[in-house]
GROMACS .gro file of C-alpha atoms in nm:
model
  381
    1MET     CA    1  11.652  18.109   5.658
    2LYS     CA    2  11.658  17.781   5.474
    3ILE     CA    3  11.900  17.483   5.457
    4THR     CA    4  12.056  17.479   5.113
    5ARG     CA    5  12.332  17.217   5.126
    6ILE     CA    6  12.448  16.927   5.342
    7GLU     CA    7  12.793  16.769   5.297
    8THR     CA    8  12.984  16.494   5.473
    9PHE     CA    9  13.354  16.443   5.512
   10ALA     CA   10  13.539  16.123   5.610
   11VAL     CA   11  13.852  16.244   5.784
   12PRO     CA   12  14.134  16.054   5.957
   13PRO     CA   13  14.178  15.894   6.197
   14ARG     CA   14  13.819  15.745   6.195
   15TRP     CA   15  13.571  16.034   6.199
   16LEU     CA   16  13.287  16.167   5.985
   17PHE     CA   17  13.193  16.532   5.986
   18CYS     CA   18  12.888  16.695   5.835
   19ARG     CA   19  12.845  17.054   5.722
   20VAL     CA   20  12.503  17.217   5.698
   21GLU     CA   21  12.482  17.540   5.499
   22THR     CA   22  12.199  17.792   5.487
   23ASP     CA   23  12.095  18.056   5.235
   24ASP     CA   24  12.194  18.326   5.489
   25GLY     CA   25  12.552  18.195   5.490
   26VAL     CA   26  12.534  18.049   5.838
   27VAL     CA   27  12.709  17.712   5.858
   28GLY     CA   28  12.677  17.447   6.121
   29TRP     CA   29  12.902  17.148   6.184
   30GLY     CA   30  12.823  16.806   6.329
   31GLU     CA   31  12.993  16.471   6.377
   32PRO     CA   32  12.773  16.177   6.274
   33VAL     CA   33  12.972  15.856   6.289
   34VAL     CA   34  12.968  15.499   6.403
   35GLU     CA   35  13.334  15.402   6.448
   36GLY     CA   36  13.411  15.140   6.189
   37ARG     CA   37  13.096  15.210   5.991
   38ALA     CA   38  13.151  15.567   5.876
   39GLU     CA   39  13.052  15.493   5.516
   40VAL     CA   40  12.715  15.349   5.623
   41VAL     CA   41  12.634  15.653   5.838
   42ARG     CA   42  12.741  15.878   5.551
   43ALA     CA   43  12.474  15.716   5.335
   44ALA     CA   44  12.215  15.761   5.609
   45VAL     CA   45  12.300  16.133   5.635
   46ASP     CA   46  12.250  16.162   5.260
   47VAL     CA   47  11.903  16.006   5.288
   48LEU     CA   48  11.803  16.230   5.580
   49ALA     CA   49  11.937  16.534   5.396
   50GLU     CA   50  11.657  16.486   5.136
   51TYR     CA   51  11.409  16.596   5.403
   52LEU     CA   52  11.613  16.883   5.551
   53ILE     CA   53  11.699  17.066   5.229
   54GLY     CA   54  11.476  17.374   5.204
   55LYS     CA   55  11.369  17.358   5.569
   56ASP     CA   56  11.413  17.623   5.842
   57PRO     CA   57  11.718  17.505   6.043
   58LEU     CA   58  11.585  17.662   6.365
   59ARG     CA   59  11.302  17.415   6.400
   60ILE     CA   60  11.543  17.172   6.569
   61GLN     CA   61  11.299  16.975   6.777
   62ASP     CA   62  11.050  16.932   6.496
   63HIS     CA   63  11.329  16.808   6.266
   64TRP     CA   64  11.446  16.569   6.536
   65GLN     CA   65  11.100  16.417   6.558
   66VAL     CA   66  11.067  16.371   6.183
   67LEU     CA   67  11.423  16.239   6.136
   68THR     CA   68  11.386  15.979   6.412
   69LYS     CA   69  11.021  15.886   6.368
   70GLY     CA   70  10.931  15.980   6.014
   71GLY     CA   71  11.039  15.642   5.887
   72PHE     CA   72  10.837  15.336   5.982
   73TYR     CA   73  11.156  15.156   6.091
   74ARG     CA   74  11.330  15.346   6.367
   75GLY     CA   75  11.633  15.347   6.596
   76GLY     CA   76  11.962  15.169   6.588
   77PRO     CA   77  12.317  15.303   6.583
   78VAL     CA   78  12.334  15.406   6.219
   79LEU     CA   79  12.015  15.612   6.211
   80SER     CA   80  12.070  15.757   6.557
   81SER     CA   81  12.425  15.861   6.469
   82ALA     CA   82  12.318  16.023   6.143
   83VAL     CA   83  12.052  16.219   6.331
   84ALA     CA   84  12.304  16.305   6.603
   85GLY     CA   85  12.548  16.478   6.367
   86LEU     CA   86  12.273  16.668   6.190
   87ASP     CA   87  12.123  16.773   6.526
   88GLN     CA   88  12.463  16.901   6.642
   89ALA     CA   89  12.491  17.107   6.323
   90LEU     CA   90  12.144  17.258   6.368
   91TRP     CA   91  12.223  17.361   6.724
   92ASP     CA   92  12.547  17.511   6.597
   93ILE     CA   93  12.347  17.715   6.343
   94ALA     CA   94  12.095  17.819   6.608
   95GLY     CA   95  12.368  17.945   6.840
   96LYS     CA   96  12.539  18.136   6.562
   97THR     CA   97  12.206  18.285   6.452
   98TYR     CA   98  12.113  18.402   6.801
   99GLY     CA   99  12.469  18.498   6.893
  100ALA     CA  100  12.484  18.263   7.190
  101PRO     CA  101  12.662  17.942   7.292
  102VAL     CA  102  12.443  17.632   7.280
  103HIS     CA  103  12.456  17.594   7.658
  104ALA     CA  104  12.270  17.929   7.687
  105LEU     CA  105  11.998  17.800   7.456
  106LEU     CA  106  11.969  17.488   7.679
  107GLY     CA  107  11.883  17.709   7.975
  108GLY     CA  108  12.214  17.857   8.073
  109PRO     CA  109  12.524  17.727   8.243
  110VAL     CA  110  12.520  17.555   8.582
  111ARG     CA  111  12.902  17.544   8.610
  112ASP     CA  112  13.204  17.747   8.510
  113ARG     CA  113  13.429  17.460   8.404
  114VAL     CA  114  13.391  17.095   8.308
  115ARG     CA  115  13.612  16.821   8.452
  116VAL     CA  116  13.770  16.600   8.183
  117TYR     CA  117  13.976  16.283   8.200
  118ALA     CA  118  14.263  16.151   7.993
  119TRP     CA  119  14.307  15.803   7.845
  120VAL     CA  120  14.611  15.601   7.939
  121GLY     CA  121  14.724  15.287   7.761
  122GLY     CA  122  14.564  15.074   7.495
  123ASP     CA  123  14.422  14.728   7.523
  124GLU     CA  124  14.758  14.598   7.635
  125PRO     CA  125  14.915  14.914   7.788
  126ALA     CA  126  15.284  14.927   7.869
  127GLU     CA  127  15.466  15.166   8.101
  128LEU     CA  128  15.130  15.245   8.273
  129THR     CA  129  15.303  15.423   8.559
  130GLU     CA  130  15.488  15.661   8.328
  131GLN     CA  131  15.175  15.732   8.126
  132ILE     CA  132  14.965  15.821   8.428
  133THR     CA  133  15.248  16.032   8.576
  134ALA     CA  134  15.259  16.232   8.256
  135GLN     CA  135  14.887  16.301   8.271
  136VAL     CA  136  14.906  16.406   8.636
  137GLU     CA  137  15.189  16.642   8.548
  138ALA     CA  138  14.971  16.783   8.271
  139GLY     CA  139  14.711  16.870   8.531
  140PHE     CA  140  14.455  16.595   8.490
  141THR     CA  141  14.281  16.479   8.803
  142ALA     CA  142  14.137  16.161   8.648
  143VAL     CA  143  14.234  15.897   8.399
  144LYS     CA  144  14.061  15.607   8.231
  145MET     CA  145  14.215  15.277   8.129
  146ASN     CA  146  14.101  14.955   7.970
  147GLY     CA  147  14.052  14.678   8.228
  148ALA     CA  148  14.183  14.403   8.003
  149GLY     CA  149  14.233  14.276   7.651
  150ALA     CA  150  14.056  13.966   7.527
  151THR     CA  151  13.920  13.784   7.830
  152SER     CA  152  13.809  13.423   7.876
  153PRO     CA  153  13.433  13.366   7.908
  154VAL     CA  154  13.503  13.284   8.278
  155ALA     CA  155  13.798  13.494   8.378
  156THR     CA  156  14.096  13.293   8.499
  157ALA     CA  157  14.280  13.370   8.824
  158ALA     CA  158  14.566  13.519   8.620
  159GLU     CA  159  14.329  13.741   8.416
  160THR     CA  160  14.157  13.864   8.728
  161ALA     CA  161  14.489  13.937   8.900
  162ALA     CA  162  14.618  14.122   8.596
  163VAL     CA  163  14.321  14.363   8.604
  164VAL     CA  164  14.365  14.426   8.973
  165ASP     CA  165  14.739  14.475   8.944
  166ARG     CA  166  14.701  14.733   8.670
  167VAL     CA  167  14.436  14.931   8.860
  168ALA     CA  168  14.649  14.908   9.175
  169ALA     CA  169  14.945  15.054   8.977
  170ALA     CA  170  14.724  15.339   8.868
  171ARG     CA  171  14.602  15.404   9.220
  172GLU     CA  172  14.962  15.402   9.341
  173VAL     CA  173  15.043  15.697   9.110
  174LEU     CA  174  14.715  15.885   9.151
  175GLY     CA  175  14.692  15.864   9.527
  176PRO     CA  176  14.361  15.911   9.711
  177ASP     CA  177  14.269  16.254   9.569
  178ARG     CA  178  14.262  16.165   9.196
  179ASP     CA  179  14.045  15.918   9.013
  180VAL     CA  180  14.077  15.618   8.786
  181ALA     CA  181  13.792  15.487   8.576
  182VAL     CA  182  13.816  15.134   8.437
  183ASP     CA  183  13.658  15.034   8.106
  184PHE     CA  184  13.557  14.665   8.085
  185HIS     CA  185  13.436  14.738   7.729
  186GLY     CA  186  13.187  14.455   7.738
  187ARG     CA  187  13.474  14.203   7.738
  188PHE     CA  188  13.361  14.037   8.060
  189THR     CA  189  13.062  13.811   8.118
  190ALA     CA  190  12.842  13.897   8.410
  191ALA     CA  191  13.006  13.615   8.615
  192SER     CA  192  13.356  13.742   8.540
  193SER     CA  193  13.260  14.102   8.611
  194ARG     CA  194  13.118  14.004   8.950
  195ARG     CA  195  13.443  13.828   9.037
  196VAL     CA  196  13.669  14.113   8.920
  197LEU     CA  197  13.452  14.388   9.074
  198ALA     CA  198  13.487  14.224   9.410
  199GLU     CA  199  13.865  14.256   9.384
  200LEU     CA  200  13.859  14.614   9.255
  201ALA     CA  201  13.634  14.764   9.525
  202ALA     CA  202  13.914  14.837   9.767
  203LEU     CA  203  14.092  15.041   9.495
  204HIS     CA  204  13.793  15.280   9.476
  205PRO     CA  205  13.755  15.327   9.099
  206LEU     CA  206  13.550  15.632   8.992
  207PHE     CA  207  13.337  15.385   8.794
  208VAL     CA  208  13.365  15.064   8.598
  209GLU     CA  209  13.231  15.099   8.242
  210GLU     CA  210  13.034  14.843   8.044
  211PRO     CA  211  13.061  14.553   8.289
  212VAL     CA  212  12.853  14.353   8.039
  213VAL     CA  213  12.763  14.400   7.673
  214PRO     CA  214  12.445  14.602   7.610
  215GLU     CA  215  12.255  14.287   7.508
  216HIS     CA  216  12.301  14.167   7.867
  217SER     CA  217  12.174  14.482   8.033
  218HIS     CA  218  11.903  14.282   8.201
  219LEU     CA  219  12.180  14.136   8.420
  220LEU     CA  220  12.283  14.475   8.556
  221PRO     CA  221  12.050  14.470   8.863
  222GLY     CA  222  12.241  14.166   8.996
  223LEU     CA  223  12.580  14.330   8.936
  224VAL     CA  224  12.471  14.660   9.096
  225ALA     CA  225  12.351  14.466   9.402
  226ALA     CA  226  12.673  14.266   9.424
  227THR     CA  227  12.925  14.550   9.431
  228PRO     CA  228  12.981  14.892   9.588
  229VAL     CA  229  13.174  15.000   9.275
  230PRO     CA  230  12.976  15.257   9.069
  231LEU     CA  231  12.877  15.102   8.737
  232ALA     CA  232  12.850  15.295   8.412
  233THR     CA  233  12.716  15.217   8.069
  234GLY     CA  234  12.558  15.382   7.769
  235GLU     CA  235  12.795  15.429   7.475
  236ARG     CA  236  12.599  15.165   7.283
  237LEU     CA  237  12.253  15.286   7.388
  238TYR     CA  238  12.084  15.522   7.149
  239GLY     CA  239  11.787  15.687   7.322
  240ARG     CA  240  11.580  15.744   7.637
  241THR     CA  241  11.390  15.423   7.602
  242GLU     CA  242  11.713  15.220   7.602
  243PHE     CA  243  11.848  15.412   7.902
  244LEU     CA  244  11.536  15.366   8.107
  245PRO     CA  245  11.590  14.998   8.208
  246VAL     CA  246  11.961  15.044   8.289
  247LEU     CA  247  11.885  15.348   8.501
  248ALA     CA  248  11.612  15.151   8.678
  249ALA     CA  249  11.871  14.877   8.732
  250GLY     CA  250  12.072  15.118   8.940
  251ILE     CA  251  12.370  15.225   8.727
  252ALA     CA  252  12.552  15.519   8.883
  253VAL     CA  253  12.673  15.682   8.561
  254ALA     CA  254  12.499  15.721   8.221
  255GLN     CA  255  12.734  15.749   7.923
  256PRO     CA  256  12.544  15.849   7.611
  257ASP     CA  257  12.752  15.949   7.314
  258LEU     CA  258  12.661  16.285   7.150
  259SER     CA  259  12.747  16.137   6.812
  260HIS     CA  260  12.540  15.822   6.862
  261ALA     CA  261  12.246  15.891   7.092
  262GLY     CA  262  12.049  16.142   6.886
  263GLY     CA  263  12.272  16.443   6.939
  264ILE     CA  264  12.238  16.735   7.173
  265SER     CA  265  11.860  16.719   7.176
  266GLU     CA  266  11.834  16.360   7.297
  267VAL     CA  267  12.134  16.354   7.531
  268HIS     CA  268  11.996  16.661   7.709
  269ARG     CA  269  11.678  16.460   7.768
  270ILE     CA  270  11.871  16.148   7.871
  271ALA     CA  271  12.053  16.361   8.130
  272SER     CA  272  11.724  16.472   8.277
  273LEU     CA  273  11.597  16.115   8.289
  274ALA     CA  274  11.918  16.009   8.461
  275GLU     CA  275  11.874  16.280   8.721
  276THR     CA  276  11.541  16.127   8.828
  277TYR     CA  277  11.734  15.812   8.917
  278GLY     CA  278  12.015  15.989   9.097
  279ALA     CA  279  12.257  15.895   8.818
  280GLN     CA  280  12.535  16.115   8.686
  281LEU     CA  281  12.616  16.200   8.324
  282ALA     CA  282  12.959  16.125   8.177
  283PRO     CA  283  12.926  16.146   7.801
  284HIS     CA  284  13.123  15.897   7.594
  285CYS     CA  285  13.355  16.081   7.348
  286PRO     CA  286  13.668  15.910   7.210
  287LEU     CA  287  13.592  16.101   6.888
  288GLY     CA  288  13.673  16.432   6.719
  289PRO     CA  289  13.646  16.800   6.801
  290ILE     CA  290  13.283  16.852   6.700
  291ALA     CA  291  13.156  16.568   6.915
  292LEU     CA  292  13.359  16.698   7.209
  293ALA     CA  293  13.236  17.055   7.154
  294ALA     CA  294  12.877  16.930   7.159
  295SER     CA  295  12.944  16.723   7.472
  296LEU     CA  296  13.085  17.025   7.654
  297GLN     CA  297  12.784  17.239   7.566
  298VAL     CA  298  12.555  16.981   7.726
  299ALA     CA  299  12.788  16.944   8.025
  300PHE     CA  300  12.781  17.317   8.102
  301ALA     CA  301  12.398  17.305   8.113
  302THR     CA  302  12.348  16.974   8.298
  303PRO     CA  303  12.319  16.975   8.682
  304ASN     CA  304  12.395  16.603   8.719
  305PHE     CA  305  12.712  16.605   8.501
  306LEU     CA  306  13.011  16.414   8.640
  307ILE     CA  307  13.308  16.409   8.399
  308GLN     CA  308  13.383  16.430   8.028
  309GLU     CA  309  13.583  16.192   7.809
  310GLN     CA  310  13.810  16.343   7.547
  311SER     CA  311  14.040  16.189   7.289
  312ARG     CA  312  14.360  16.394   7.295
  313GLY     CA  313  14.642  16.141   7.270
  314ILE     CA  314  14.410  15.841   7.267
  315HIS     CA  315  14.549  15.523   7.113
  316TYR     CA  316  14.302  15.536   6.818
  317ASN     CA  317  14.435  15.867   6.691
  318LYS     CA  318  14.711  15.767   6.450
  319ASP     CA  319  14.689  16.006   6.153
  320ALA     CA  320  14.516  16.303   6.318
  321ASP     CA  321  14.431  16.414   6.670
  322LEU     CA  322  14.165  16.615   6.851
  323LEU     CA  323  14.315  16.952   6.750
  324SER     CA  324  14.393  16.870   6.389
  325TYR     CA  325  14.089  17.033   6.226
  326LEU     CA  326  14.050  17.346   6.437
  327VAL     CA  327  14.132  17.703   6.342
  328ASP     CA  328  14.175  17.791   6.710
  329THR     CA  329  14.260  17.527   6.970
  330GLU     CA  330  14.184  17.754   7.265
  331PRO     CA  331  13.840  17.598   7.337
  332PHE     CA  332  14.017  17.270   7.422
  333ARG     CA  333  14.286  17.423   7.642
  334PHE     CA  334  14.239  17.224   7.959
  335VAL     CA  335  14.336  17.395   8.282
  336ASP     CA  336  14.396  17.183   8.590
  337GLY     CA  337  14.209  16.897   8.427
  338HIS     CA  338  13.907  17.109   8.333
  339ALA     CA  339  13.765  17.277   8.022
  340PRO     CA  340  13.679  17.640   8.104
  341ARG     CA  341  13.342  17.767   7.985
  342GLY     CA  342  13.351  17.973   7.669
  343ASP     CA  343  13.090  18.209   7.533
  344ALA     CA  344  13.155  18.176   7.156
  345PRO     CA  345  12.829  18.119   6.968
  346GLY     CA  346  12.706  17.782   6.861
  347LEU     CA  347  12.926  17.486   6.951
  348GLY     CA  348  13.205  17.730   7.036
  349ILE     CA  349  13.467  17.605   6.786
  350THR     CA  350  13.581  17.705   6.437
  351ILE     CA  351  13.647  17.420   6.200
  352ASP     CA  352  13.931  17.452   5.950
  353GLU     CA  353  13.720  17.379   5.646
  354ALA     CA  354  14.016  17.365   5.408
  355ALA     CA  355  14.191  17.106   5.625
  356VAL     CA  356  13.869  16.900   5.645
  357ARG     CA  357  13.820  16.903   5.270
  358GLU     CA  358  14.179  16.807   5.211
  359ALA     CA  359  14.156  16.523   5.466
  360ASP     CA  360  13.838  16.393   5.303
  361ARG     CA  361  14.034  16.342   4.979
  362ILE     CA  362  14.244  16.092   5.173
  363GLY     CA  363  13.950  15.957   5.376
  364HIS     CA  364  13.978  15.647   5.593
  365THR     CA  365  13.847  15.291   5.623
  366TRP     CA  366  13.896  15.242   5.994
  367ARG     CA  367  13.769  14.911   6.133
  368ASN     CA  368  13.782  14.782   6.486
  369PRO     CA  369  13.987  14.467   6.526
  370VAL     CA  370  13.831  14.121   6.536
  371TRP     CA  371  13.963  13.921   6.831
  372ARG     CA  372  13.982  13.545   6.883
  373HIS     CA  373  14.020  13.329   7.190
  374PRO     CA  374  14.307  13.075   7.186
  375ASP     CA  375  14.065  12.807   7.065
  376GLY     CA  376  13.974  13.018   6.759
  377SER     CA  377  13.630  13.134   6.876
  378PHE     CA  378  13.517  13.499   6.864
  379ALA     CA  379  13.620  13.723   7.151
  380GLU     CA  380  13.464  14.057   7.244
  381TRP     CA  381  13.669  14.357   7.148
   0.00000   0.00000   0.00000
């Protein structure tokens, strides 16, 4: 079996899919994208495709080595995301070839269902109580919310109180038996995070995500030591070597993204690395159905898995949603806040190719917003 064609599709709301075809007619799908830079990743996939055409798709690990290390200049979000999508597609082909789900190829399942959480609110969420109530009624046992919008370099008393009030409102609805995770999104400096974390501890968040930007990961040991709140990070880290220092710093939850951090192959290894530090895996995934399917396959085969992000109803999804490009939505039928394990081969989903091709004709040029502080200076989004 040889790879004969590789195509990419830019589909709304902000995703990029890739399709890998073989001469035996087996097709694999992946989701290589950097949100806001889809066109750049698309070009990177085209370059990497030059190597893969004519190769045996089942030599996944060998291809991963060449795609990530075959060029003298390595790493970074664009290359890692391009590799990630291609890697997902190759695992999809392998599963379909062997007639097994990817989690079986990774060593077999360690759980029967995967806990997932729902997003509530945007950067300035309104009617938070109603939104969380709706998710609880839908069966979810955990939600995640942004901690704040644009935040001063040193958080003011009002900004700190606003974060605490919103998390308190969430806790009021959720009670003691459900969870709320809080995403700081790198919008806080280390000093501000330390101050806000102290106020949040009594509300018992499941974790606080990205308490500092990745460039300031060297400050994580001090934050870990200063708070009992579990800290999480990793959506902007792209391989084991980048996760090593943050795991050594004591983060409780590693959050690699299956569409950014080298795909199924690398995230499976990151999970094993995290396990040696007693850290849990909670893959980042505010993306499309292929990224989520890949994430779930890893989750089923990972002992130290905690919870899975998913994008149904997320505020980014304006022109399409998680289920828009699927022939059968059953794989993403969540029951009591969990995704049941399926045994369909490969990634376990069937992409509606006609819908994808039609959506690609429309395409998208999604960009994240650029925020400013009141004085006109740049603010972290």
